[in-house]
Amino acid sequence: MRVLPSGRRARVSAVAGAALVLAAWLVVVLRPDASYPALKAGCDRGELFVAGGTDVSLKNQRRALIQQWNKGHRPHATLVEVADSTDLQHSQIKAVEESKGCAYDVLIMDNTWTAQFADAGYLRPLDGVEDLDDFFPVALRTGRWKGKQYAVPFNVDVGLLYYREGVTPPTTWQGLLTSDVATQLAGYEGLTVNALEAVWNDGGGGVLTGEGRPSGKELRAKVYPALVRLASRLRGRLGLSRQYKEPESIEAFAADAALMRNWPYAFSALASEPRMRDGARLRFGVTALPGRTVLGGQNLAVSKYSPRPDAAARLVGFLSGAQSQRLLFACGGFVPGRYSALGLSPGHRSPADVRAPACPSRSGEAGPPDEAQLTGFGRAVVTALGRVRPRPVTPHYSTFSDTFRGCVQKIFNGEGTDAASFARAVERSLDGRPASC
């Protein structure tokens, strides 16, 4: 089965400081195999470098898009896959931008980074990107900061519910939490995401989302109790999920779990897994999560320190364009950021209107998923997009996420964290002040 590699998942503590982050980054990046040529190139160079995480799209469709660019455009581009985990990607790319290094031209960023990177002056505003009204508005907004568009969607992520053949998926959040569901509760960004979804679906629907700042009362009365209730349900598969990131939850589902909460990329991974197929038929289904879900995804931005900013902006336009987005979805299994890539148009944007494009065949290879399966998948995604909420929009998101999930882990462990301590720690983190429960 095709899942994320398990190695290189070390995290760099935010309190270690920029020097230690950069040192760790250099250890990871400056490897003998010279697979990171951007660091050897001077600022006066003719090639573009695109920095992002490991390409988990089916058949490495991100790399294929870069190759398409290279066939018809100059300067050529190289995709630099800096790390597997979102946390480590953030540390490494941030370290380069903090040092004002010219190693990267285009950044593939988690959509929570925009506020931090734009506020720090690491990004150039984007001008001239075509058909902005074709992007899903909720995803496009994640690329804005203080009235300027600094990034555009590359792919969108929403929480989806996967269910095995013969299993009826629950239609309520409480029904989900009492089922045999595999999710992601290990100590990384996935825990933040899952905990936020639990809060929003258990009494805290308008808290810790977007630019609004929660009050201490809301954190004590809505957020903390929802997390305590989630902790009380950590039995069976949900309890085992404390060991799971995305790949482990995919494996648990492919093995025997009845249900799985995961991102859209898992659809193509499972559709290519022999245990999940019976000939052309898939032995699983996918639907929107019951209730609210986190808006995830990656955005494209141009580094302030790129020596070729105009060319980098053209590359962003190519990668976020309608044709590239269609291929990313049909061939790569990633959800596009544009309506048109799902066959939608103004006035026809309901889930029932989705018409998935077919992936052009490669050397006569058919391979799953097919057009009808992708259309069903796309409809689940569009339904989920109607229920999404953004994570907190703040230049201090990484501090918040580290603090929040550390507090969640203490609640899960029954370590005596009370509502007042929790509220104080989260409030401090939203101001960029490291804290703990």
C-alpha positions as a Python dict, from the first residue, in 0.01 Angstrom:
ca = {
    (1, 'M'): (0, 0, 0),
    (2, 'R'): (119, 348, -80),
    (3, 'V'): (150, 555, 235),
    (4, 'L'): (388, 817, 367),
    (5, 'P'): (736, 693, 457),
    (6, 'S'): (784, 641, 827),
    (7, 'G'): (1131, 795, 864),
    (8, 'R'): (1252, 1149, 920),
    (9, 'R'): (979, 1247, 1162),
    (10, 'A'): (1186, 1426, 1422),
    (11, 'R'): (1045, 1758, 1533),
    (12, 'V'): (1248, 2066, 1616),
    (13, 'S'): (1140, 2236, 1937),
    (14, 'A'): (1034, 2595, 1892),
    (15, 'V'): (1220, 2692, 2210),
    (16, 'A'): (1551, 2576, 2066),
    (17, 'G'): (1582, 2901, 1872),
    (18, 'A'): (1651, 2981, 1510),
    (19, 'A'): (2016, 2877, 1524),
    (20, 'L'): (1938, 2523, 1635),
    (21, 'V'): (1654, 2496, 1386),
    (22, 'L'): (1888, 2596, 1105),
    (23, 'A'): (2151, 2352, 1226),
    (24, 'A'): (1900, 2068, 1227),
    (25, 'W'): (1783, 2174, 883),
    (26, 'L'): (2138, 2166, 747),
    (27, 'V'): (2189, 1814, 887),
    (28, 'V'): (1876, 1694, 707),
    (29, 'V'): (1927, 1884, 385),
    (30, 'L'): (2299, 1873, 316),
    (31, 'R'): (2314, 1505, 244),
    (32, 'P'): (2590, 1329, 48),
    (33, 'D'): (2351, 1231, -231),
    (34, 'A'): (2321, 1600, -328),
    (35, 'S'): (1946, 1570, -372),
    (36, 'Y'): (1904, 1932, -260),
    (37, 'P'): (2081, 2127, -537),
    (38, 'A'): (1925, 2459, -431),
    (39, 'L'): (2176, 2486, -148),
    (40, 'K'): (2470, 2450, -386),
    (41, 'A'): (2337, 2704, -634),
    (42, 'G'): (2419, 3069, -587),
    (43, 'C'): (2158, 3341, -595),
    (44, 'D'): (2258, 3420, -952),
    (45, 'R'): (2115, 3103, -1102),
    (46, 'G'): (1891, 3005, -1389),
    (47, 'E'): (1681, 2737, -1220),
    (48, 'L'): (1376, 2764, -996),
    (49, 'F'): (1347, 2560, -678),
    (50, 'V'): (1012, 2463, -529),
    (51, 'A'): (1024, 2366, -160),
    (52, 'G'): (756, 2147, -6),
    (53, 'G'): (684, 1826, 177),
    (54, 'T'): (711, 1471, 50),
    (55, 'D'): (497, 1414, -259),
    (56, 'V'): (228, 1171, -141),
    (57, 'S'): (11, 1218, -448),
    (58, 'L'): (-63, 904, -647),
    (59, 'K'): (223, 832, -888),
    (60, 'N'): (400, 1150, -775),
    (61, 'Q'): (175, 1385, -968),
    (62, 'R'): (338, 1695, -818),
    (63, 'R'): (668, 1593, -968),
    (64, 'A'): (489, 1522, -1296),
    (65, 'L'): (352, 1877, -1301),
    (66, 'I'): (703, 2016, -1252),
    (67, 'Q'): (820, 1801, -1544),
    (68, 'Q'): (538, 1939, -1758),
    (69, 'W'): (649, 2292, -1676),
    (70, 'N'): (1004, 2204, -1775),
    (71, 'K'): (891, 2078, -2117),
    (72, 'G'): (745, 2411, -2222),
    (73, 'H'): (886, 2682, -1998),
    (74, 'R'): (1206, 2848, -1892),
    (75, 'P'): (1363, 2861, -1644),
    (76, 'H'): (1337, 2494, -1547),
    (77, 'A'): (1220, 2402, -1199),
    (78, 'T'): (1314, 2138, -942),
    (79, 'L'): (1089, 2008, -664),
    (80, 'V'): (1275, 1989, -332),
    (81, 'E'): (1095, 1760, -86),
    (82, 'V'): (1232, 1885, 245),
    (83, 'A'): (1051, 1662, 495),
    (84, 'D'): (760, 1426, 557),
    (85, 'S'): (586, 1587, 853),
    (86, 'T'): (419, 1927, 841),
    (87, 'D'): (592, 2031, 1163),
    (88, 'L'): (938, 1961, 1025),
    (89, 'Q'): (857, 2121, 689),
    (90, 'H'): (761, 2436, 875),
    (91, 'S'): (1081, 2442, 1082),
    (92, 'Q'): (1307, 2385, 784),
    (93, 'I'): (1147, 2629, 542),
    (94, 'K'): (1108, 2894, 811),
    (95, 'A'): (1477, 2862, 898),
    (96, 'V'): (1576, 2935, 537),
    (97, 'E'): (1342, 3235, 515),
    (98, 'E'): (1460, 3372, 851),
    (99, 'S'): (1817, 3361, 725),
    (100, 'K'): (1707, 3553, 409),
    (101, 'G'): (1847, 3267, 205),
    (102, 'C'): (1779, 3249, -167),
    (103, 'A'): (1765, 2867, -178),
    (104, 'Y'): (1395, 2855, -264),
    (105, 'D'): (1175, 3042, -508),
    (106, 'V'): (830, 2885, -465),
    (107, 'L'): (705, 2759, -129),
    (108, 'I'): (443, 2487, -87),
    (109, 'M'): (308, 2585, 253),
    (110, 'D'): (49, 2446, 489),
    (111, 'N'): (-234, 2695, 469),
    (112, 'T'): (-188, 2793, 836),
    (113, 'W'): (154, 2945, 762),
    (114, 'T'): (39, 3242, 556),
    (115, 'A'): (-19, 3480, 846),
    (116, 'Q'): (319, 3404, 1003),
    (117, 'F'): (525, 3412, 684),
    (118, 'A'): (353, 3719, 539),
    (119, 'D'): (369, 3908, 869),
    (120, 'A'): (740, 3834, 896),
    (121, 'G'): (804, 3961, 542),
    (122, 'Y'): (902, 3624, 394),
    (123, 'L'): (654, 3636, 102),
    (124, 'R'): (588, 3851, -204),
    (125, 'P'): (229, 3953, -276),
    (126, 'L'): (91, 3766, -577),
    (127, 'D'): (-35, 3968, -870),
    (128, 'G'): (-178, 3842, -1195),
    (129, 'V'): (-302, 3498, -1089),
    (130, 'E'): (-587, 3421, -1327),
    (131, 'D'): (-951, 3355, -1238),
    (132, 'L'): (-935, 3406, -863),
    (133, 'D'): (-1312, 3363, -848),
    (134, 'D'): (-1264, 3002, -967),
    (135, 'F'): (-1091, 2910, -640),
    (136, 'F'): (-1295, 2780, -348),
    (137, 'P'): (-1338, 3102, -145),
    (138, 'V'): (-1272, 2939, 191),
    (139, 'A'): (-939, 2806, 59),
    (140, 'L'): (-842, 3130, -117),
    (141, 'R'): (-891, 3326, 205),
    (142, 'T'): (-617, 3124, 374),
    (143, 'G'): (-367, 3294, 139),
    (144, 'R'): (-462, 3648, 244),
    (145, 'W'): (-306, 3860, 512),
    (146, 'K'): (-393, 4220, 592),
    (147, 'G'): (-579, 4268, 266),
    (148, 'K'): (-314, 4125, 33),
    (149, 'Q'): (-306, 3790, -147),
    (150, 'Y'): (24, 3621, -65),
    (151, 'A'): (-63, 3264, -161),
    (152, 'V'): (-312, 3062, -364),
    (153, 'P'): (-439, 2707, -311),
    (154, 'F'): (-237, 2420, -454),
    (155, 'N'): (-453, 2148, -306),
    (156, 'V'): (-732, 2151, -50),
    (157, 'D'): (-776, 1911, 241),
    (158, 'V'): (-1093, 1832, 433),
    (159, 'G'): (-1170, 1563, 684),
    (160, 'L'): (-1345, 1266, 523),
    (161, 'L'): (-1498, 951, 665),
    (162, 'Y'): (-1393, 622, 502),
    (163, 'Y'): (-1603, 312, 569),
    (164, 'R'): (-1556, -52, 482),
    (165, 'E'): (-1790, -234, 248),
    (166, 'G'): (-2103, -340, 438),
    (167, 'V'): (-2059, -78, 710),
    (168, 'T'): (-2317, 199, 746),
    (169, 'P'): (-2131, 522, 829),
    (170, 'P'): (-2256, 712, 1134),
    (171, 'T'): (-2439, 1036, 1066),
    (172, 'T'): (-2364, 1207, 1399),
    (173, 'W'): (-2041, 1302, 1571),
    (174, 'Q'): (-2128, 1111, 1884),
    (175, 'G'): (-2206, 805, 1674),
    (176, 'L'): (-1862, 834, 1513),
    (177, 'L'): (-1677, 850, 1844),
    (178, 'T'): (-1849, 537, 1971),
    (179, 'S'): (-1763, 338, 1656),
    (180, 'D'): (-1458, 142, 1546),
    (181, 'V'): (-1288, 447, 1396),
    (182, 'A'): (-917, 496, 1325),
    (183, 'T'): (-799, 854, 1332),
    (184, 'Q'): (-484, 1057, 1410),
    (185, 'L'): (-416, 1132, 1776),
    (186, 'A'): (-35, 1103, 1791),
    (187, 'G'): (158, 1407, 1911),
    (188, 'Y'): (180, 1612, 1591),
    (189, 'E'): (-42, 1851, 1390),
    (190, 'G'): (-295, 1574, 1332),
    (191, 'L'): (-377, 1581, 1703),
    (192, 'T'): (-449, 1954, 1682),
    (193, 'V'): (-679, 1892, 1385),
    (194, 'N'): (-869, 1605, 1544),
    (195, 'A'): (-905, 1789, 1875),
    (196, 'L'): (-1040, 2100, 1702),
    (197, 'E'): (-1295, 1889, 1515),
    (198, 'A'): (-1402, 1733, 1846),
    (199, 'V'): (-1444, 2077, 2003),
    (200, 'W'): (-1641, 2220, 1711),
    (201, 'N'): (-1877, 1923, 1710),
    (202, 'D'): (-1930, 1912, 2086),
    (203, 'G'): (-2038, 2257, 2200),
    (204, 'G'): (-1759, 2482, 2071),
    (205, 'G'): (-1860, 2537, 1709),
    (206, 'G'): (-1745, 2900, 1682),
    (207, 'V'): (-1437, 2882, 1904),
    (208, 'L'): (-1072, 2856, 1796),
    (209, 'T'): (-1141, 2913, 1428),
    (210, 'G'): (-1051, 3196, 1191),
    (211, 'E'): (-939, 3538, 1311),
    (212, 'G'): (-1170, 3553, 1612),
    (213, 'R'): (-1001, 3544, 1953),
    (214, 'P'): (-1171, 3317, 2210),
    (215, 'S'): (-1232, 3452, 2558),
    (216, 'G'): (-1104, 3275, 2865),
    (217, 'K'): (-1463, 3194, 2952),
    (218, 'E'): (-1520, 3023, 2617),
    (219, 'L'): (-1201, 2821, 2657),
    (220, 'R'): (-1303, 2711, 3007),
    (221, 'A'): (-1672, 2648, 2937),
    (222, 'K'): (-1672, 2513, 2579),
    (223, 'V'): (-1329, 2392, 2471),
    (224, 'Y'): (-1195, 2226, 2785),
    (225, 'P'): (-1512, 2022, 2860),
    (226, 'A'): (-1528, 1896, 2500),
    (227, 'L'): (-1170, 1771, 2526),
    (228, 'V'): (-1242, 1602, 2860),
    (229, 'R'): (-1536, 1424, 2700),
    (230, 'L'): (-1317, 1317, 2409),
    (231, 'A'): (-1061, 1178, 2657),
    (232, 'S'): (-1334, 972, 2824),
    (233, 'R'): (-1396, 793, 2493),
    (234, 'L'): (-1038, 683, 2429),
    (235, 'R'): (-1110, 313, 2426),
    (236, 'G'): (-1073, 47, 2160),
    (237, 'R'): (-969, 178, 1819),
    (238, 'L'): (-1001, 540, 1925),
    (239, 'G'): (-755, 471, 2205),
    (240, 'L'): (-515, 299, 1964),
    (241, 'S'): (-533, 610, 1748),
    (242, 'R'): (-307, 785, 2000),
    (243, 'Q'): (-30, 597, 1820),
    (244, 'Y'): (-151, 687, 1471),
    (245, 'K'): (-51, 947, 1218),
    (246, 'E'): (-206, 935, 870),
    (247, 'P'): (-12, 629, 744),
    (248, 'E'): (-81, 422, 1055),
    (249, 'S'): (-452, 498, 1039),
    (250, 'I'): (-460, 399, 671),
    (251, 'E'): (-293, 69, 756),
    (252, 'A'): (-537, 8, 1043),
    (253, 'F'): (-830, 69, 811),
    (254, 'A'): (-689, -154, 538),
    (255, 'A'): (-634, -426, 798),
    (256, 'D'): (-965, -435, 983),
    (257, 'A'): (-1096, -102, 1118),
    (258, 'A'): (-1457, -34, 1022),
    (259, 'L'): (-1411, 341, 981),
    (260, 'M'): (-1135, 595, 933),
    (261, 'R'): (-1114, 973, 954),
    (262, 'N'): (-845, 1091, 711),
    (263, 'W'): (-757, 1342, 440),
    (264, 'P'): (-854, 1305, 72),
    (265, 'Y'): (-517, 1166, -40),
    (266, 'A'): (-605, 842, 141),
    (267, 'F'): (-871, 769, -122),
    (268, 'S'): (-625, 700, -402),
    (269, 'A'): (-389, 520, -164),
    (270, 'L'): (-668, 283, -63),
    (271, 'A'): (-801, 246, -417),
    (272, 'S'): (-456, 116, -515),
    (273, 'E'): (-442, -130, -223),
    (274, 'P'): (-527, -493, -321),
    (275, 'R'): (-697, -556, 14),
    (276, 'M'): (-940, -276, -64),
    (277, 'R'): (-1043, -395, -411),
    (278, 'D'): (-1246, -673, -566),
    (279, 'G'): (-1154, -644, -930),
    (280, 'A'): (-1275, -303, -1045),
    (281, 'R'): (-1498, -260, -738),
    (282, 'L'): (-1373, -73, -433),
    (283, 'R'): (-1433, -245, -103),
    (284, 'F'): (-1477, 81, 81),
    (285, 'G'): (-1674, 403, 51),
    (286, 'V'): (-1609, 765, 143),
    (287, 'T'): (-1837, 1041, 265),
    (288, 'A'): (-1810, 1375, 442),
    (289, 'L'): (-1744, 1365, 814),
    (290, 'P'): (-2059, 1419, 1019),
    (291, 'G'): (-2051, 1779, 1139),
    (292, 'R'): (-1775, 2034, 1107),
    (293, 'T'): (-1426, 1956, 982),
    (294, 'V'): (-1091, 2134, 964),
    (295, 'L'): (-986, 2304, 643),
    (296, 'G'): (-641, 2174, 552),
    (297, 'G'): (-435, 2191, 240),
    (298, 'Q'): (-127, 2347, 86),
    (299, 'N'): (-84, 2690, -69),
    (300, 'L'): (169, 2819, -321),
    (301, 'A'): (366, 3136, -250),
    (302, 'V'): (675, 3317, -380),
    (303, 'S'): (964, 3367, -141),
    (304, 'K'): (1062, 3729, -76),
    (305, 'Y'): (1423, 3625, -132),
    (306, 'S'): (1377, 3447, -464),
    (307, 'P'): (1633, 3570, -721),
    (308, 'R'): (1373, 3506, -995),
    (309, 'P'): (1045, 3637, -849),
    (310, 'D'): (867, 3701, -1179),
    (311, 'A'): (945, 3354, -1310),
    (312, 'A'): (847, 3207, -973),
    (313, 'A'): (511, 3386, -992),
    (314, 'R'): (453, 3240, -1341),
    (315, 'L'): (528, 2893, -1204),
    (316, 'V'): (275, 2950, -924),
    (317, 'G'): (20, 3046, -1189),
    (318, 'F'): (94, 2728, -1385),
    (319, 'L'): (74, 2495, -1082),
    (320, 'S'): (-248, 2654, -958),
    (321, 'G'): (-404, 2676, -1305),
    (322, 'A'): (-716, 2486, -1402),
    (323, 'Q'): (-543, 2222, -1616),
    (324, 'S'): (-277, 2148, -1355),
    (325, 'Q'): (-545, 2126, -1088),
    (326, 'R'): (-745, 1877, -1295),
    (327, 'L'): (-442, 1653, -1336),
    (328, 'L'): (-354, 1682, -969),
    (329, 'F'): (-701, 1555, -883),
    (330, 'A'): (-764, 1296, -1154),
    (331, 'C'): (-413, 1147, -1158),
    (332, 'G'): (-280, 1238, -815),
    (333, 'G'): (-579, 1204, -584),
    (334, 'F'): (-535, 1553, -437),
    (335, 'V'): (-838, 1780, -405),
    (336, 'P'): (-798, 2082, -634),
    (337, 'G'): (-845, 2439, -518),
    (338, 'R'): (-1060, 2534, -819),
    (339, 'Y'): (-1426, 2471, -892),
    (340, 'S'): (-1357, 2406, -1261),
    (341, 'A'): (-1122, 2118, -1184),
    (342, 'L'): (-1424, 1931, -1046),
    (343, 'G'): (-1644, 2018, -1342),
    (344, 'L'): (-1821, 2294, -1149),
    (345, 'S'): (-1913, 2638, -1280),
    (346, 'P'): (-2097, 2947, -1155),
    (347, 'G'): (-2453, 2847, -1076),
    (348, 'H'): (-2363, 2477, -1071),
    (349, 'R'): (-2157, 2422, -760),
    (350, 'S'): (-2350, 2167, -556),
    (351, 'P'): (-2210, 1820, -484),
    (352, 'A'): (-2451, 1672, -739),
    (353, 'D'): (-2291, 1886, -1012),
    (354, 'V'): (-1943, 1737, -967),
    (355, 'R'): (-1804, 1569, -1279),
    (356, 'A'): (-1455, 1438, -1222),
    (357, 'P'): (-1207, 1451, -1510),
    (358, 'A'): (-1045, 1132, -1632),
    (359, 'C'): (-673, 1083, -1592),
    (360, 'P'): (-497, 1046, -1928),
    (361, 'S'): (-377, 687, -1962),
    (362, 'R'): (-10, 614, -1923),
    (363, 'S'): (129, 348, -2158),
    (364, 'G'): (-210, 176, -2176),
    (365, 'E'): (-236, 151, -1797),
    (366, 'A'): (-590, 192, -1669),
    (367, 'G'): (-562, 157, -1294),
    (368, 'P'): (-795, 279, -1018),
    (369, 'P'): (-970, 497, -933),
    (370, 'D'): (-1186, 538, -1242),
    (371, 'E'): (-1392, 839, -1348),
    (372, 'A'): (-1711, 729, -1173),
    (373, 'Q'): (-1525, 655, -850),
    (374, 'L'): (-1352, 993, -865),
    (375, 'T'): (-1686, 1165, -920),
    (376, 'G'): (-1829, 1005, -606),
    (377, 'F'): (-1516, 1102, -419),
    (378, 'G'): (-1540, 1459, -548),
    (379, 'R'): (-1900, 1485, -430),
    (380, 'A'): (-1797, 1381, -79),
    (381, 'V'): (-1526, 1648, -86),
    (382, 'V'): (-1760, 1927, -200),
    (383, 'T'): (-2009, 1827, 69),
    (384, 'A'): (-1731, 1845, 329),
    (385, 'L'): (-1620, 2185, 197),
    (386, 'G'): (-1960, 2317, 296),
    (387, 'R'): (-1882, 2223, 657),
    (388, 'V'): (-1520, 2334, 692),
    (389, 'R'): (-1375, 2573, 945),
    (390, 'P'): (-1026, 2722, 928),
    (391, 'R'): (-784, 2672, 1211),
    (392, 'P'): (-695, 2987, 1412),
    (393, 'V'): (-552, 3255, 1183),
    (394, 'T'): (-253, 3403, 1364),
    (395, 'P'): (117, 3471, 1302),
    (396, 'H'): (172, 3255, 1609),
    (397, 'Y'): (-7, 2946, 1485),
    (398, 'S'): (286, 2708, 1543),
    (399, 'T'): (313, 2826, 1905),
    (400, 'F'): (-59, 2780, 1950),
    (401, 'S'): (-60, 2433, 1796),
    (402, 'D'): (235, 2312, 2005),
    (403, 'T'): (74, 2444, 2323),
    (404, 'F'): (-278, 2326, 2242),
    (405, 'R'): (-185, 1969, 2159),
    (406, 'G'): (48, 1950, 2459),
    (407, 'C'): (-249, 2042, 2677),
    (408, 'V'): (-469, 1791, 2496),
    (409, 'Q'): (-216, 1517, 2565),
    (410, 'K'): (-219, 1603, 2936),
    (411, 'I'): (-599, 1588, 2938),
    (412, 'F'): (-582, 1251, 2761),
    (413, 'N'): (-329, 1128, 3016),
    (414, 'G'): (-539, 1245, 3312),
    (415, 'E'): (-251, 1453, 3444),
    (416, 'G'): (-465, 1696, 3640),
    (417, 'T'): (-483, 1991, 3401),
    (418, 'D'): (-779, 2206, 3503),
    (419, 'A'): (-994, 2438, 3294),
    (420, 'A'): (-831, 2758, 3421),
    (421, 'S'): (-476, 2638, 3350),
    (422, 'F'): (-583, 2521, 3006),
    (423, 'A'): (-743, 2857, 2922),
    (424, 'R'): (-439, 3056, 3040),
    (425, 'A'): (-198, 2844, 2836),
    (426, 'V'): (-404, 2868, 2516),
    (427, 'E'): (-453, 3244, 2555),
    (428, 'R'): (-78, 3294, 2599),
    (429, 'S'): (0, 3077, 2295),
    (430, 'L'): (-226, 3285, 2071),
    (431, 'D'): (-9, 3584, 2166),
    (432, 'G'): (302, 3392, 2065),
    (433, 'R'): (412, 3318, 2420),
    (434, 'P'): (510, 2953, 2479),
    (435, 'A'): (308, 2802, 2759),
    (436, 'S'): (209, 2469, 2905),
    (437, 'C'): (-87, 2337, 3100),
}
